[in-house]
């Protein structure tokens, strides 16, 4: 069951490795070359919310996610914005069960209404995976179109003379 601390693992600094499809609705489309990112997640509301900013130089943009936990429904809402658009996209809503988070919402892509699914898996203190999928048929079929693997940046060695 989801709690206000499901996303505690995400707090702090991360490096990301991304794979994206060239067409988010075509399961046969090619994958773009991998690219990297850096991100920082800040806890808010004693863990029941967080805010992260991701820098993706390859795309020439940054992204921001606001995550909010609703204690009455025990669900999270995830709100995404891109520096490229300056707008807040419709949220995806869901929860964690058995170490896997699944979140659904409605949006549009290339002028088509789509269902959106975010999945968080492989969560640990040093790694996590996020996947995005779109469905143009109401959720009957899904096209996974963006995969991001998170790892913690290496800890620099202590400065000379530091214990």
GROMACS .gro file of C-alpha atoms in nm:
model
  163
    1UNK     CA    1   0.000   0.000   0.000
    2UNK     CA    2   0.128   0.346  -0.087
    3UNK     CA    3   0.256   0.578   0.185
    4UNK     CA    4   0.375   0.935   0.204
    5UNK     CA    5   0.733   0.803   0.188
    6UNK     CA    6   0.718   0.600  -0.135
    7UNK     CA    7   0.940   0.849  -0.317
    8UNK     CA    8   1.194   0.898  -0.036
    9UNK     CA    9   1.440   0.691  -0.242
   10UNK     CA   10   1.445   0.968  -0.505
   11UNK     CA   11   1.564   1.250  -0.277
   12UNK     CA   12   1.906   1.390  -0.364
   13UNK     CA   13   2.130   1.377  -0.670
   14UNK     CA   14   2.096   1.138  -0.965
   15UNK     CA   15   2.240   1.065  -1.305
   16UNK     CA   16   2.008   0.936  -1.575
   17UNK     CA   17   2.051   0.728  -1.888
   18UNK     CA   18   1.765   0.774  -2.136
   19UNK     CA   19   1.622   0.581  -2.429
   20UNK     CA   20   1.335   0.731  -2.631
   21UNK     CA   21   1.146   0.616  -2.938
   22UNK     CA   22   1.150   0.838  -3.244
   23UNK     CA   23   0.768   0.809  -3.257
   24UNK     CA   24   0.599   0.777  -2.917
   25UNK     CA   25   0.298   0.590  -3.064
   26UNK     CA   26   0.471   0.350  -3.304
   27UNK     CA   27   0.599   0.032  -3.136
   28UNK     CA   28   0.816  -0.035  -3.442
   29UNK     CA   29   0.988   0.303  -3.442
   30UNK     CA   30   1.359   0.321  -3.379
   31UNK     CA   31   1.514   0.420  -3.049
   32UNK     CA   32   1.703   0.749  -3.049
   33UNK     CA   33   2.069   0.731  -2.942
   34UNK     CA   34   2.100   0.711  -2.563
   35UNK     CA   35   2.160   1.035  -2.378
   36UNK     CA   36   2.232   1.133  -2.019
   37UNK     CA   37   2.090   1.373  -1.764
   38UNK     CA   38   2.142   1.495  -1.411
   39UNK     CA   39   1.867   1.559  -1.159
   40UNK     CA   40   1.807   1.672  -0.805
   41UNK     CA   41   1.500   1.584  -0.597
   42UNK     CA   42   1.397   1.793  -0.296
   43UNK     CA   43   1.163   1.649  -0.029
   44UNK     CA   44   0.869   1.864   0.084
   45UNK     CA   45   0.578   1.824   0.331
   46UNK     CA   46   0.783   1.582   0.547
   47UNK     CA   47   0.807   1.340   0.253
   48UNK     CA   48   0.446   1.365   0.134
   49UNK     CA   49   0.561   1.573  -0.164
   50UNK     CA   50   0.875   1.630  -0.363
   51UNK     CA   51   1.002   1.842  -0.646
   52UNK     CA   52   1.273   1.747  -0.889
   53UNK     CA   53   1.447   1.920  -1.175
   54UNK     CA   54   1.614   1.721  -1.449
   55UNK     CA   55   1.868   1.870  -1.689
   56UNK     CA   56   1.879   1.703  -2.031
   57UNK     CA   57   2.144   1.890  -2.234
   58UNK     CA   58   2.095   1.654  -2.531
   59UNK     CA   59   1.735   1.776  -2.565
   60UNK     CA   60   1.826   2.136  -2.485
   61UNK     CA   61   1.569   2.144  -2.207
   62UNK     CA   62   1.499   2.084  -1.843
   63UNK     CA   63   1.204   1.915  -1.680
   64UNK     CA   64   1.032   1.951  -1.347
   65UNK     CA   65   0.814   1.702  -1.162
   66UNK     CA   66   0.596   1.784  -0.863
   67UNK     CA   67   0.474   1.474  -0.677
   68UNK     CA   68   0.198   1.501  -0.416
   69UNK     CA   69   0.062   1.229  -0.186
   70UNK     CA   70  -0.311   1.239  -0.105
   71UNK     CA   71  -0.356   1.069   0.236
   72UNK     CA   72  -0.733   1.028   0.185
   73UNK     CA   73  -0.693   0.817  -0.133
   74UNK     CA   74  -0.340   0.691  -0.055
   75UNK     CA   75  -0.242   0.786  -0.409
   76UNK     CA   76   0.023   1.005  -0.564
   77UNK     CA   77  -0.032   1.262  -0.837
   78UNK     CA   78   0.270   1.335  -1.057
   79UNK     CA   79   0.276   1.667  -1.242
   80UNK     CA   80   0.535   1.724  -1.520
   81UNK     CA   81   0.649   2.044  -1.686
   82UNK     CA   82   0.914   2.108  -1.950
   83UNK     CA   83   1.120   2.422  -1.995
   84UNK     CA   84   1.051   2.377  -2.368
   85UNK     CA   85   0.678   2.435  -2.328
   86UNK     CA   86   0.648   2.619  -1.998
   87UNK     CA   87   0.319   2.441  -1.931
   88UNK     CA   88   0.209   2.189  -1.670
   89UNK     CA   89   0.099   1.864  -1.833
   90UNK     CA   90  -0.205   1.673  -1.699
   91UNK     CA   91  -0.109   1.462  -1.394
   92UNK     CA   92  -0.075   1.088  -1.375
   93UNK     CA   93  -0.219   0.932  -1.059
   94UNK     CA   94  -0.144   0.601  -0.889
   95UNK     CA   95   0.036   0.417  -0.616
   96UNK     CA   96   0.314   0.179  -0.521
   97UNK     CA   97   0.237  -0.187  -0.467
   98UNK     CA   98   0.507  -0.442  -0.391
   99UNK     CA   99   0.791  -0.203  -0.474
  100UNK     CA  100   0.644  -0.105  -0.812
  101UNK     CA  101   0.473   0.228  -0.876
  102UNK     CA  102   0.214   0.258  -1.153
  103UNK     CA  103   0.052   0.588  -1.249
  104UNK     CA  104  -0.208   0.665  -1.520
  105UNK     CA  105  -0.349   0.976  -1.681
  106UNK     CA  106  -0.491   1.136  -1.994
  107UNK     CA  107  -0.301   1.360  -2.234
  108UNK     CA  108  -0.253   1.421  -2.606
  109UNK     CA  109   0.038   1.348  -2.836
  110UNK     CA  110   0.073   1.472  -3.191
  111UNK     CA  111  -0.292   1.584  -3.186
  112UNK     CA  112  -0.421   1.243  -3.063
  113UNK     CA  113  -0.576   1.169  -2.726
  114UNK     CA  114  -0.363   0.919  -2.536
  115UNK     CA  115  -0.362   0.735  -2.207
  116UNK     CA  116  -0.030   0.777  -2.027
  117UNK     CA  117   0.134   0.527  -1.793
  118UNK     CA  118   0.442   0.587  -1.577
  119UNK     CA  119   0.604   0.288  -1.406
  120UNK     CA  120   0.871   0.307  -1.134
  121UNK     CA  121   1.058  -0.019  -1.070
  122UNK     CA  122   1.392  -0.155  -0.950
  123UNK     CA  123   1.390   0.100  -0.671
  124UNK     CA  124   1.685   0.104  -0.431
  125UNK     CA  125   1.900   0.363  -0.256
  126UNK     CA  126   2.135   0.372  -0.557
  127UNK     CA  127   1.921   0.289  -0.862
  128UNK     CA  128   1.571   0.308  -1.009
  129UNK     CA  129   1.396   0.277  -1.343
  130UNK     CA  130   1.120   0.497  -1.484
  131UNK     CA  131   0.924   0.405  -1.795
  132UNK     CA  132   0.663   0.597  -1.990
  133UNK     CA  133   0.410   0.433  -2.220
  134UNK     CA  134   0.127   0.573  -2.433
  135UNK     CA  135  -0.193   0.406  -2.545
  136UNK     CA  136  -0.402   0.544  -2.831
  137UNK     CA  137  -0.673   0.278  -2.788
  138UNK     CA  138  -0.795   0.344  -2.434
  139UNK     CA  139  -0.538   0.121  -2.264
  140UNK     CA  140  -0.581  -0.198  -2.468
  141UNK     CA  141  -0.225  -0.175  -2.602
  142UNK     CA  142   0.072   0.026  -2.478
  143UNK     CA  143   0.386   0.157  -2.647
  144UNK     CA  144   0.675   0.202  -2.407
  145UNK     CA  145   0.840   0.510  -2.552
  146UNK     CA  146   1.080   0.645  -2.289
  147UNK     CA  147   1.298   0.456  -2.041
  148UNK     CA  148   1.518   0.627  -1.787
  149UNK     CA  149   1.763   0.442  -1.562
  150UNK     CA  150   1.869   0.638  -1.255
  151UNK     CA  151   2.197   0.587  -1.068
  152UNK     CA  152   2.360   0.783  -0.791
  153UNK     CA  153   2.662   0.986  -0.900
  154UNK     CA  154   2.992   0.857  -0.768
  155UNK     CA  155   3.093   0.996  -0.431
  156UNK     CA  156   3.414   1.195  -0.469
  157UNK     CA  157   3.705   1.074  -0.256
  158UNK     CA  158   3.773   1.280   0.057
  159UNK     CA  159   4.009   1.573   0.014
  160UNK     CA  160   4.371   1.510   0.102
  161UNK     CA  161   4.416   1.528   0.479
  162UNK     CA  162   4.042   1.477   0.548
  163UNK     CA  163   3.968   1.179   0.773
   0.00000   0.00000   0.00000
